Tab-separated table of C-alpha atoms and ligand atoms in Angstrom:
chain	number	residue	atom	x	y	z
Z	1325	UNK	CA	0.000	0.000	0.000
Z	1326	UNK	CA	1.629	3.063	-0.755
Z	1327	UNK	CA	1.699	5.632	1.575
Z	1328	UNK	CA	0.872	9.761	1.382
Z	1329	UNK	CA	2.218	11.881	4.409
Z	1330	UNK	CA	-0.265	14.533	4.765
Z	1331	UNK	CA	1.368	18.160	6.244
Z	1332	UNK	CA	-0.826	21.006	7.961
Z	1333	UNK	CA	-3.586	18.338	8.410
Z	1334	UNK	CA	-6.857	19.468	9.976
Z	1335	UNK	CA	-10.071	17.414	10.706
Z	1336	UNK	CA	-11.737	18.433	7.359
Z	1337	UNK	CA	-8.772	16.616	5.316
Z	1338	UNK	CA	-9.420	13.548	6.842
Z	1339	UNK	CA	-13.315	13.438	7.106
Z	1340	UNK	CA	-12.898	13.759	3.019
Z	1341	UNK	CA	-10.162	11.795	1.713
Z	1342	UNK	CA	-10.729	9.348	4.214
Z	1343	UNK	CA	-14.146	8.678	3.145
Z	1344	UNK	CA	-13.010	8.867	-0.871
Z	1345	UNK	CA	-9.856	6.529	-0.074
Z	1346	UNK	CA	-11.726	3.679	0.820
Z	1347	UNK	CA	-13.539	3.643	-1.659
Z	1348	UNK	CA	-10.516	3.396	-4.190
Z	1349	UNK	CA	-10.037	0.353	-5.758
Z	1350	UNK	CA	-6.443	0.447	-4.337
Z	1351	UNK	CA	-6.663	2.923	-1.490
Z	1352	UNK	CA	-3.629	4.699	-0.043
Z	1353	UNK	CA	-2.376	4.553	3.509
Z	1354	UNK	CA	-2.690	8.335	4.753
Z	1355	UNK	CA	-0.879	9.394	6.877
Z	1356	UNK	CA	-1.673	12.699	9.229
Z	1357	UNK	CA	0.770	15.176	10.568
Z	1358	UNK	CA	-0.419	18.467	11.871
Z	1359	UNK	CA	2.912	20.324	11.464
Z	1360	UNK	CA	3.782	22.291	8.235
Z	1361	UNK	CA	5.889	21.490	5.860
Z	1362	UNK	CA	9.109	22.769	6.432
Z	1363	UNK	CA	12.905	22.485	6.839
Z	1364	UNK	CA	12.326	21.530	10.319
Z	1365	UNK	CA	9.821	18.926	9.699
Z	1366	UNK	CA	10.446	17.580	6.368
Z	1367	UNK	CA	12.237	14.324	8.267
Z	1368	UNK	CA	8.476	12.935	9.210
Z	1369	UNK	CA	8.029	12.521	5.696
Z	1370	UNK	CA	10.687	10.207	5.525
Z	1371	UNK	CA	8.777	6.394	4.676
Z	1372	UNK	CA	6.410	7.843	2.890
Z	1373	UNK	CA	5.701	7.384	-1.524
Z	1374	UNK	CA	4.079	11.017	-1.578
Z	1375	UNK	CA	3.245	13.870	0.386
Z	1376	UNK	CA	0.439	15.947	0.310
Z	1377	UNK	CA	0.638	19.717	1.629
Z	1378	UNK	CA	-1.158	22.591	1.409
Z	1379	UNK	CA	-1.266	26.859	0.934
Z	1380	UNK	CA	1.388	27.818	3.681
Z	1381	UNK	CA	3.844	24.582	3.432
Z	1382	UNK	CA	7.407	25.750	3.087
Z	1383	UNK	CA	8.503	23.796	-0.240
Z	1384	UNK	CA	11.812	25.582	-1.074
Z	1385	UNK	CA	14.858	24.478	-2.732
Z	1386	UNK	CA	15.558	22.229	0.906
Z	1387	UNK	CA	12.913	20.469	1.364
Z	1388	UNK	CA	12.364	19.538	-2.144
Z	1389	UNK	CA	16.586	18.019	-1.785
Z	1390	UNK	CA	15.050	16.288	1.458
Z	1391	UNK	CA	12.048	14.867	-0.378
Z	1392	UNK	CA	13.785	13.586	-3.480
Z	1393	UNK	CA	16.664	11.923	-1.251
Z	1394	UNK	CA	14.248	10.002	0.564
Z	1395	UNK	CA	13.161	8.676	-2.712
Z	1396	UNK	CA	9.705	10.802	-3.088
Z	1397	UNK	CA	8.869	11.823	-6.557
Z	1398	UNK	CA	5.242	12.925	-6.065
Z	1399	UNK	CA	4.242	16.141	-3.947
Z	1400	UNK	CA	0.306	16.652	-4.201
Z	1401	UNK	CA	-1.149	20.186	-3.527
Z	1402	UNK	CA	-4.322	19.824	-1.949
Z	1403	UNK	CA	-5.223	23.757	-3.455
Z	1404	UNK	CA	-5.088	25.807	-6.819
Z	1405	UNK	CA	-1.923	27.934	-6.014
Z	1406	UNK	CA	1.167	26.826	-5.671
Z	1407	UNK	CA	3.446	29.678	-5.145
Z	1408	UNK	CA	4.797	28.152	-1.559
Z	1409	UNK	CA	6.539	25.579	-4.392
Z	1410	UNK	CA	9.738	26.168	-5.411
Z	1411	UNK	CA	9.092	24.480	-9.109
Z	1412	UNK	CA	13.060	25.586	-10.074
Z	1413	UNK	CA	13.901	23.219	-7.558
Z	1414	UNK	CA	10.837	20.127	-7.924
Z	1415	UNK	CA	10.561	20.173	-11.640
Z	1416	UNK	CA	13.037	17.284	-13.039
Z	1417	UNK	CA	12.998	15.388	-9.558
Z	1418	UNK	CA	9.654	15.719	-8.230
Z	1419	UNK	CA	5.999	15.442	-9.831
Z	1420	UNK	CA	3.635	18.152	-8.663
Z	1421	UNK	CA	-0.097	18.002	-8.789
Z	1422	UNK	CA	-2.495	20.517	-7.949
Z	1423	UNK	CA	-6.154	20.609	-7.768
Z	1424	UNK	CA	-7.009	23.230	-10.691
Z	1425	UNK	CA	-10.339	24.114	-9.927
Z	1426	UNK	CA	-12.370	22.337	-7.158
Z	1427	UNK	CA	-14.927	24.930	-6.943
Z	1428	UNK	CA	-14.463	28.313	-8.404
Z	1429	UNK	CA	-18.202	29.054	-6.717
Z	1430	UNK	CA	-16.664	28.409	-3.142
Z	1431	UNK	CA	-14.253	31.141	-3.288
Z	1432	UNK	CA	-16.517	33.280	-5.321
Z	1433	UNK	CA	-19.631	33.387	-2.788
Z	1434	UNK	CA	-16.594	33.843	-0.145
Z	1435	UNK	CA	-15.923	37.328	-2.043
Z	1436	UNK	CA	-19.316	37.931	-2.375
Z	1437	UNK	CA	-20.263	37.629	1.005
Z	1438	UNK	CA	-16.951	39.964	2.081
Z	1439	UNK	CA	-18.243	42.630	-0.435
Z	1440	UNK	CA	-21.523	42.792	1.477
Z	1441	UNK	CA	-20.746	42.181	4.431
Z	1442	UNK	CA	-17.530	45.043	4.722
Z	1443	UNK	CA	-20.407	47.514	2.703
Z	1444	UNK	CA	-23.333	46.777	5.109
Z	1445	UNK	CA	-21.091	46.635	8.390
Z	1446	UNK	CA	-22.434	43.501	9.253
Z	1447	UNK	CA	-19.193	41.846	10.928
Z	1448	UNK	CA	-19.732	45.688	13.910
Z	1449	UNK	CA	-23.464	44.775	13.318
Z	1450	UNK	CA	-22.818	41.185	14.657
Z	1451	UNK	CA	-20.305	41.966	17.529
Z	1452	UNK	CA	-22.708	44.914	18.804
Z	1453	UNK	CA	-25.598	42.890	19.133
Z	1454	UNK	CA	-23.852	40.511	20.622
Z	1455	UNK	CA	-23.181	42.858	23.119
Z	1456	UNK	CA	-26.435	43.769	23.620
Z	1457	UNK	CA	-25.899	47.260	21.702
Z	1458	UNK	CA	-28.406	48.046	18.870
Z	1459	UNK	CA	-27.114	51.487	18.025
Z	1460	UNK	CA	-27.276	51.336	14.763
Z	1461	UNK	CA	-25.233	54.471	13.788
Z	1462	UNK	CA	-21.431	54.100	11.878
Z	1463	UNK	CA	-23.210	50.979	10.331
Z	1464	UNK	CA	-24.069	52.994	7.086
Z	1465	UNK	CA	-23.854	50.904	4.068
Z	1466	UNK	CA	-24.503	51.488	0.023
Z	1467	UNK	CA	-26.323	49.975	-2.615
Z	1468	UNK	CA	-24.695	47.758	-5.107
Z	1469	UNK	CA	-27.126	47.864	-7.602
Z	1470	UNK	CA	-25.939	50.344	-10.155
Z	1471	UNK	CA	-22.245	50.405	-8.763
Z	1472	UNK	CA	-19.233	49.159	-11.111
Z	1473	UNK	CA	-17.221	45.905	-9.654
Z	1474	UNK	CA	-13.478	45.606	-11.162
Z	1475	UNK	CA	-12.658	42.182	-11.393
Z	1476	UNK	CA	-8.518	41.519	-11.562
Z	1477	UNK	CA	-7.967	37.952	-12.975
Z	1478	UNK	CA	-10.743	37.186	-15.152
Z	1479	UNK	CA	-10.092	33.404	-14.824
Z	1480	UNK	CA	-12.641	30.930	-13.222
Z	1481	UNK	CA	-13.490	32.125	-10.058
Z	1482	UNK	CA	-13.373	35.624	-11.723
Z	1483	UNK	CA	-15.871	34.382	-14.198
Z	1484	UNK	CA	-18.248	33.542	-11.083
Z	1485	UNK	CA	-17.718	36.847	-8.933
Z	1486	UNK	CA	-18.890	38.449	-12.122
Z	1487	UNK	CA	-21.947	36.783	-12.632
Z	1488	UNK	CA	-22.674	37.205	-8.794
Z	1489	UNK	CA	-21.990	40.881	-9.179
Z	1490	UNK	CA	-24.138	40.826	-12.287
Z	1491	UNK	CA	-26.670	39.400	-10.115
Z	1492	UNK	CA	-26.795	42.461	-7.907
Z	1493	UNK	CA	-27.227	45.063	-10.711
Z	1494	UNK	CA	-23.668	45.964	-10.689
Z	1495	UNK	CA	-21.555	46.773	-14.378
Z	1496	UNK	CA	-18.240	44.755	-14.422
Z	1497	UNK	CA	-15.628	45.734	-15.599
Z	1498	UNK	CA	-12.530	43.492	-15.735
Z	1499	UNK	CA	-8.387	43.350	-16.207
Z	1500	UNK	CA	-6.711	40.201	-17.623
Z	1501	UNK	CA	-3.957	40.174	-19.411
Z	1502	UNK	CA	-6.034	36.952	-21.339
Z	1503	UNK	CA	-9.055	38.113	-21.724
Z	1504	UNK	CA	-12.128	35.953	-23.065
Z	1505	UNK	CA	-15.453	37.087	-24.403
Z	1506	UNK	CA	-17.724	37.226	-21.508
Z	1507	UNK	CA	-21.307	38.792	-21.707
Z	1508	UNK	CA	-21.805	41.977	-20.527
Z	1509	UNK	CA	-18.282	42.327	-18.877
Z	1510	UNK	CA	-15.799	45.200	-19.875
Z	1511	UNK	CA	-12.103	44.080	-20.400
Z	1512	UNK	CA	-10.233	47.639	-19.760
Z	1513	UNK	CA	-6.683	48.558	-18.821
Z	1514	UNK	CA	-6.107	47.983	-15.105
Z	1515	UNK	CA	-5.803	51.864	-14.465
Z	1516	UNK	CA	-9.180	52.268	-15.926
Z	1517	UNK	CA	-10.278	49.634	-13.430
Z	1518	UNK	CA	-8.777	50.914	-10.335
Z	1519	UNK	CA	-10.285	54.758	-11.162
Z	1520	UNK	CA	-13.151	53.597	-12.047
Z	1521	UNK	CA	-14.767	50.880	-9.780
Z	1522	UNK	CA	-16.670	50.992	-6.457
Z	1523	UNK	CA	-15.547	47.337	-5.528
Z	1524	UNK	CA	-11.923	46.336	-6.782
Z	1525	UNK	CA	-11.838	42.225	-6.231
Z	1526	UNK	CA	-8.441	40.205	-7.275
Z	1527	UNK	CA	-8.780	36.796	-8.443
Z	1528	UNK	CA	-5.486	36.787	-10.205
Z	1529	UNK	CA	-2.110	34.458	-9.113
Z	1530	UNK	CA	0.511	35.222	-7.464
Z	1531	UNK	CA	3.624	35.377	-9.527
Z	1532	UNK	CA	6.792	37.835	-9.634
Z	1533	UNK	CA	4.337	40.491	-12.056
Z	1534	UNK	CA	1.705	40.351	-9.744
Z	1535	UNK	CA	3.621	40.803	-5.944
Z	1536	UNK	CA	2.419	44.031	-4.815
Z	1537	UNK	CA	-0.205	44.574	-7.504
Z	1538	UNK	CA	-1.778	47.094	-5.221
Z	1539	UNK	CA	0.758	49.210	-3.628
Z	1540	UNK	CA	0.572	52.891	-2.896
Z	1541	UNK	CA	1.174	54.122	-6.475
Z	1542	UNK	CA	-2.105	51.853	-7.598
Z	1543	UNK	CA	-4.038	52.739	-4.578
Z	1544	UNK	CA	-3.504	56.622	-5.158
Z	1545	UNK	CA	-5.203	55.965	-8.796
Z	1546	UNK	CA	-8.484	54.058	-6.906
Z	1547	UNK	CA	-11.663	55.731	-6.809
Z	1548	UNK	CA	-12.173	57.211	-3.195
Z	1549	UNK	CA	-13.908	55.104	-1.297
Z	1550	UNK	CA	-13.643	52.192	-2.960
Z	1551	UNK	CA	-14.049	48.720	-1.294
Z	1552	UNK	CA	-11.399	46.283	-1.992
Z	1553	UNK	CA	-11.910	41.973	-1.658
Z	1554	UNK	CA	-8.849	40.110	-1.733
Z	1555	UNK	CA	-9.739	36.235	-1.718
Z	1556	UNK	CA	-6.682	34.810	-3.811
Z	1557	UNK	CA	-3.060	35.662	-2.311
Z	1558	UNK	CA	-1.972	38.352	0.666
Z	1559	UNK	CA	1.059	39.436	-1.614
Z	1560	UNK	CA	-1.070	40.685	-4.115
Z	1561	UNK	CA	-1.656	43.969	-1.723
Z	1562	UNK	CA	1.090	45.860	-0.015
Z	1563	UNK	CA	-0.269	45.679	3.424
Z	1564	UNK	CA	1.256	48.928	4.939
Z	1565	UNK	CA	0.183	50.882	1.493
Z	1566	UNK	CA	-3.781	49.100	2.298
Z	1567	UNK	CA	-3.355	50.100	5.739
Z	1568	UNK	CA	-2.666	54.180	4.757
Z	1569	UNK	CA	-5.152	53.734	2.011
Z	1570	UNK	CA	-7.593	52.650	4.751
Z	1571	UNK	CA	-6.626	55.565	7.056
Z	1572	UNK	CA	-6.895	58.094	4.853
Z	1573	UNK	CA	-10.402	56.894	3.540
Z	1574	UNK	CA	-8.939	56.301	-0.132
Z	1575	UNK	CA	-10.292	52.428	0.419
Z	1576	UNK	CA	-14.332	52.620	2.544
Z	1577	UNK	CA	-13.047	49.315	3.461
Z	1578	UNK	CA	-11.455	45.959	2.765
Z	1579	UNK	CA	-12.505	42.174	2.839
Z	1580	UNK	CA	-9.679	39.560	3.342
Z	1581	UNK	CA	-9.630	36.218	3.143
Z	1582	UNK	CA	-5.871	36.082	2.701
Z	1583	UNK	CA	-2.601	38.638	4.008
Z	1584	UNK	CA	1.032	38.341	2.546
Z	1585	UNK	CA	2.404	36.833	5.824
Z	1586	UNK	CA	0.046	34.525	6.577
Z	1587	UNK	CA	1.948	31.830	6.495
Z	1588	UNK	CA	3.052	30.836	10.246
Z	1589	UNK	CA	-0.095	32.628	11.162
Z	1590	UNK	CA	-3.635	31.410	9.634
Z	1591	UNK	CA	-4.839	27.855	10.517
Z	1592	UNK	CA	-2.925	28.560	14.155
Z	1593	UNK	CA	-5.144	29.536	17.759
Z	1594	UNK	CA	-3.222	32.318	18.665
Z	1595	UNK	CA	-5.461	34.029	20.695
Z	1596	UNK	CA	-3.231	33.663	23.850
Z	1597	UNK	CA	0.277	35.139	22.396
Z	1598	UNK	CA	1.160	39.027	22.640
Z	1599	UNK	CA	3.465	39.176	20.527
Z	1600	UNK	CA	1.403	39.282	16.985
Z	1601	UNK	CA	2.278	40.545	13.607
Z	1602	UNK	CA	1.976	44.566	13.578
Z	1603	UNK	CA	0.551	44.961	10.683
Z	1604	UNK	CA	-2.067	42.554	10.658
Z	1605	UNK	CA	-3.153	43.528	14.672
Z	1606	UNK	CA	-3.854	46.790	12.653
Z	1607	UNK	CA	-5.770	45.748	10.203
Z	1608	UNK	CA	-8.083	43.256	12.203
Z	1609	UNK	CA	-8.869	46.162	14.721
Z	1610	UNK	CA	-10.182	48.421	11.987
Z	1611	UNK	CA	-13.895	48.764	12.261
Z	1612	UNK	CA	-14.149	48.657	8.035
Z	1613	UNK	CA	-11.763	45.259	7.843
Z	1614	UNK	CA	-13.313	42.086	7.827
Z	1615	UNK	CA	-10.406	39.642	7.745
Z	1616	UNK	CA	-11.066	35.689	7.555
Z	1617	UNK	CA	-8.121	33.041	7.790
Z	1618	UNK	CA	-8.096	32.076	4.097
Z	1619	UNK	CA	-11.001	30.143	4.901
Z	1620	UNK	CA	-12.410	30.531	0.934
Z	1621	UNK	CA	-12.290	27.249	0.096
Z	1622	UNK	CA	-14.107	25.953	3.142
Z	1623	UNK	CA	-17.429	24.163	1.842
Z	1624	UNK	CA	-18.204	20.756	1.793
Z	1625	UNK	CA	-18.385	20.492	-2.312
Z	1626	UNK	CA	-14.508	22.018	-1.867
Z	1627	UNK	CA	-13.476	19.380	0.085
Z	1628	UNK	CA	-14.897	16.528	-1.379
Z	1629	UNK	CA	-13.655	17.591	-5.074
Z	1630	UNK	CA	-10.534	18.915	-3.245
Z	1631	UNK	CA	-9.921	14.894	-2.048
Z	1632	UNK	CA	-11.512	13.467	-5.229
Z	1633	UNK	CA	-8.600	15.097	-7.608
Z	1634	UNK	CA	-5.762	14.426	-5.389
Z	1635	UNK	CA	-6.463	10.824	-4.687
Z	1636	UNK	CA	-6.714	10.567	-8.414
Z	1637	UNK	CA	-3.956	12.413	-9.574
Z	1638	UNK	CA	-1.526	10.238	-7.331
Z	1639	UNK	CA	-3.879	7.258	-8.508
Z	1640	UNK	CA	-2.380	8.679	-12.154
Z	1641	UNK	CA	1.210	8.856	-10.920
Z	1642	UNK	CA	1.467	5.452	-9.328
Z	1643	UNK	CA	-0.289	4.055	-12.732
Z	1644	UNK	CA	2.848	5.751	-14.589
Z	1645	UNK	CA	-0.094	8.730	-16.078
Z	1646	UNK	CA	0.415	12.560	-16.564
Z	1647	UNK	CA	-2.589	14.503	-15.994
Z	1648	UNK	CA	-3.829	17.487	-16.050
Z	1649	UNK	CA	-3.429	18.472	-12.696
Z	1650	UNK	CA	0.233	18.149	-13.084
Z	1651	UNK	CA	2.274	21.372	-12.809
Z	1652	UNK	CA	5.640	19.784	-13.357
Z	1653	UNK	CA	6.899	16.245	-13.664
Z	1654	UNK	CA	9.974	14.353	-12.251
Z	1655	UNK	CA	10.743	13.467	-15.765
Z	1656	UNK	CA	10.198	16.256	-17.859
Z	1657	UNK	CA	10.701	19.911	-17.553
Z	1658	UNK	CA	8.357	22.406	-16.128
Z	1659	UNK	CA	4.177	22.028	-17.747
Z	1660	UNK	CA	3.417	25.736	-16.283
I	876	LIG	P1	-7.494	30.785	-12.974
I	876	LIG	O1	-6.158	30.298	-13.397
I	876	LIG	O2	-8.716	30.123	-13.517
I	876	LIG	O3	-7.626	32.351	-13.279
I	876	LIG	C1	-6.626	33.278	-12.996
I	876	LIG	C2	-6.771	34.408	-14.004
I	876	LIG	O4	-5.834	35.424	-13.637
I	876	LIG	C3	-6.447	33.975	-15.444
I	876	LIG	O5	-7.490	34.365	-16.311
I	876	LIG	C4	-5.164	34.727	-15.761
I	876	LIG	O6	-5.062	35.107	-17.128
I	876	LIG	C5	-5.306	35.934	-14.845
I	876	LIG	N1	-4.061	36.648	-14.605
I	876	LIG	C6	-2.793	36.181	-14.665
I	876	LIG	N2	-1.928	37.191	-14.429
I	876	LIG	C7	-2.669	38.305	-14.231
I	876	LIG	C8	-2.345	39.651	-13.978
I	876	LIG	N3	-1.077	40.075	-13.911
I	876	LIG	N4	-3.356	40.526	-13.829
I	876	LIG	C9	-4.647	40.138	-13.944
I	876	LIG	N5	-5.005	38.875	-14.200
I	876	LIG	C10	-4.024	37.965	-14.344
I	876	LIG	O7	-7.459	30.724	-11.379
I	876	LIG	P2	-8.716	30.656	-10.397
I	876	LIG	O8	-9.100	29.229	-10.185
I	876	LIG	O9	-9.741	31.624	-10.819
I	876	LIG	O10	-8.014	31.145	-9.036
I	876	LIG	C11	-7.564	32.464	-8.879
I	876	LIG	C12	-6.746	32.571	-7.608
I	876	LIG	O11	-7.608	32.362	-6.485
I	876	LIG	C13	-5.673	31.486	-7.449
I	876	LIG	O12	-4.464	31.856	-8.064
I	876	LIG	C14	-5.506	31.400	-5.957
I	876	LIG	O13	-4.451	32.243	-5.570
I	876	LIG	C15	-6.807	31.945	-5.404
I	876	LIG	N6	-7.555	30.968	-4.608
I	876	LIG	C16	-7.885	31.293	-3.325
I	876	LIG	C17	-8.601	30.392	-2.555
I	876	LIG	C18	-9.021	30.720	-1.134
I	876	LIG	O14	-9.440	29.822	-0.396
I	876	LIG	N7	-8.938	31.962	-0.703
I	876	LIG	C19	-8.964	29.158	-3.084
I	876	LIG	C20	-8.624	28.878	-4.423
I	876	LIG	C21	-7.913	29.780	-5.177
C-alpha cells in the first residue's frame, strides 16, 4: 500500500479523503501530521511514496533536496496555487499536482459575502448585538445595484464573482492580461479599473508580475472610497500601502480572506500570544476590515472535489499517467 504523508492536516482533510480513499479500488495509507511542511519537519516525511501539503507549506529548494533523497517523486497540492513551491527546484525530480479548480463558486460566494458584508457593516453589526448594543449608527452601508465591480484575474473564479456581481445590478468591468469574451463584462486597462470601480476584487495568481499589484502608487489611482476583496493571495496587496489607504479613507473598506504573511499565522489559535504581527493587529482592529483566515475554500463540495482530484492524480502517478493536474513532472521539464 503506498503511503501519502499529509502536512498542515486538519479534521476536514481527513473526514474527506478518508471517506473517498476507501472507496478506491487500491486505497492509499494516509498518513496525518499536523505540522507544516518545512525544513524543520520535512524528516516525518521520511517512509512515505508522496506527500500531500497545502497553501502555507514551506517547499523551497531544501525540502524539495530532502524529499527527493528520501526517494519521493510525487508532492500533491491539496489547493489551486502553488506559489509556496519552489518548481526551479521540484521540476526534473519531483511530480507536482495541484487541484485546478475544485470549486471556483466556493471562493466566489466567499468574495461575495466579504463585499456585502464590509459595505453593510455587518461583521460591527454582529459583535454589537452581541453585546447587547443596537445602536445602529457608523453601520451605514450602500447599494450595489448600479455600482461598477473591477474584477482583476478574469479566470474561473473571476468568471463567477462576475456573474454574482451581475446578479446584484452591478456593471463589471474586468483586467486580464487573457481576456475571453464574456457577456456583458468590460475588459479595460487595469488603471481604468482601479479609477473607475466601487468594488476592486483580485482573483489573479501570485507570480513575480503580480507581488504588490496594489501598492501605494495603484491605490492613489483608486476611486475614493472604494471597497477592496482580496480572496486569492496576501502578496497581491502591499499591506502597509492598504493600511494608509484605509486611514486616509482612499479604500471605505477591505474584505480579506488572505494577508502576505500569513503563512506561520492562519490555521494557528493564537489568541493567547502578545506578541502578533503589527501589521495585521492593525488591520483586524479596523472597524471597516473584515479579515477571515483564508477560509475561501471551506465548503463541503470544496473538500470533497478537493480529495476526489488528489487521490486521483496520485492514482495517475502510481499508474505511470500525466494529468492534467500536473504542474511539473519528475521526468520532464516544467508544464506551467
Ligand atoms: P485561474 O487560473 O482560472 O484564473 C486566474 C486568471 O488570472 C487567469 O485568467 C489569468 O489570465 C489571470 N491573470 C494572470 N496574471 C494576471 C495579472 N497580472 N493581472 C490580472 N489577471 C491575471 O485561477 P482561479 O481558479 O480563478 O483562481 C484564482 C486565484 O484564487 C488562485 O491563483 C488562488 O491564488 C486563489 N484561490 C484562493 C482560494 C481561497 O481559499 N482563498 C482558493 C482557491 C484559489
Amino acid at each position: 500500500m503506498k503511503k501519502i504523508a499529509f502536512f498542515d492536516s486538519k479534521p476536514y482533510d481527513k473526514v474527506w479523503f478518508e471517506r473517498l480513499n476507501v472507496t478506491l479500488a487500491e486505497p492509499f495509507e494516509l498518513i496525518w501530521y499536523e505540522s507544516r511542511l518545512r525544513p524543520e519537519t520535512v524528516c516525518l516525511a521520511d517512509g512515505a511514496d508522496a506527500v500531500c501539503a497545502f497553501v502555507n507549506d514551506d517547499i523551497s529548494a531544501q525540502v524539495v533536496d530532502t524529499l527527493a533523497g528520501y526517494g519521493i517523486s510525487v508532492l500533491a497540492m491539496r489547493c489551486a496555487g502553488f506559489s509556496n513551491v519552489d518548481l526551479d527546484a521540484a521540476c526534473g525530480r519531483l511530480t507536482v499536482v495541484r487541484v485546478p479548480a475544485y470549486s471556483p463558486d466556493s471562493i466566489a460566494e466567499h468574495a461575495a459575502a466579504l463585499m456585502l458584508a464590509v459595505d453593510r457593516r455587518i461583521h460591527r453589526a454582529y459583535a454589537r448585538t452581541r453585546d447587547y448594543n443596537f445602536n445602529i449608527a457608523g453601520l451605514e452601508g450602500t447599494v450595489l445595484r448600479g455600482k461598477c465591480a473591477g474584477i482583476i484575474g478574469m479566470g474561473r473564479i473571476g468568471i463567477q464573482f462576475a456573474r454574482l456581481c451581475q446578479a446584484f445590478g452591478m456593471r463589471v468591468l474586468a483586467y486580464d492580461p487573457q481576456p475571453t469574451r464574456l457577456d456583458s463584462v468590460k475588459f479595460v486597462p487595469l488603471a481604468e479599473l482601479l479609477s473607475q470601480s466601487d468594488v476592486i476584487s483580485l482573483h489573479c495568481p501570485l507570480t513575480k508580475e503580480t507581488y504588490h499589484l496594489i501598492d501605494a502608487a495603484a491605490l492613489q489611482t483608486v476611486k475614493r472610497g472604494a471597497l477592496l476583496i482580496n480572496t486569492s493571495r496576501g502578496a497581491l496587496v502591499d499591506s502597509n500601502a492598504l493600511i494608509e489607504a484605509l486611514n486616509d479613507g482612499t479604500l471605505r473598506g477591505a474584505g480579506l480572506d488572505v494577508y502576505e504573511e500569513e503563512g506561520d499565522i492562519f490555521y494557528e489559535d493564537l489568541s493567547d500570544t502578545v506578541d502578533r504581527d503589527e501589521q495585521l493587529s492593525i488591520l483586524v482592529a479596523k472597524p471597516n476590515v473584515l479579515l477571515t483566515a483564508h477560509q475561501a475554500f471551506l465548503t463541503d463540495e470544496a473538500l470533497e472535489s478537493i480529495a476526489e482530484t488528489t487521490l486521483k492524480s496520485l492514482t495517475a502517478f502510481f499508474d505511470g499517467k500525466h494529468t492534467e493536474c500536473e504542474v511539473c513532472s519528475a521526468d520532464r521539464k516544467r508544464s506551467i
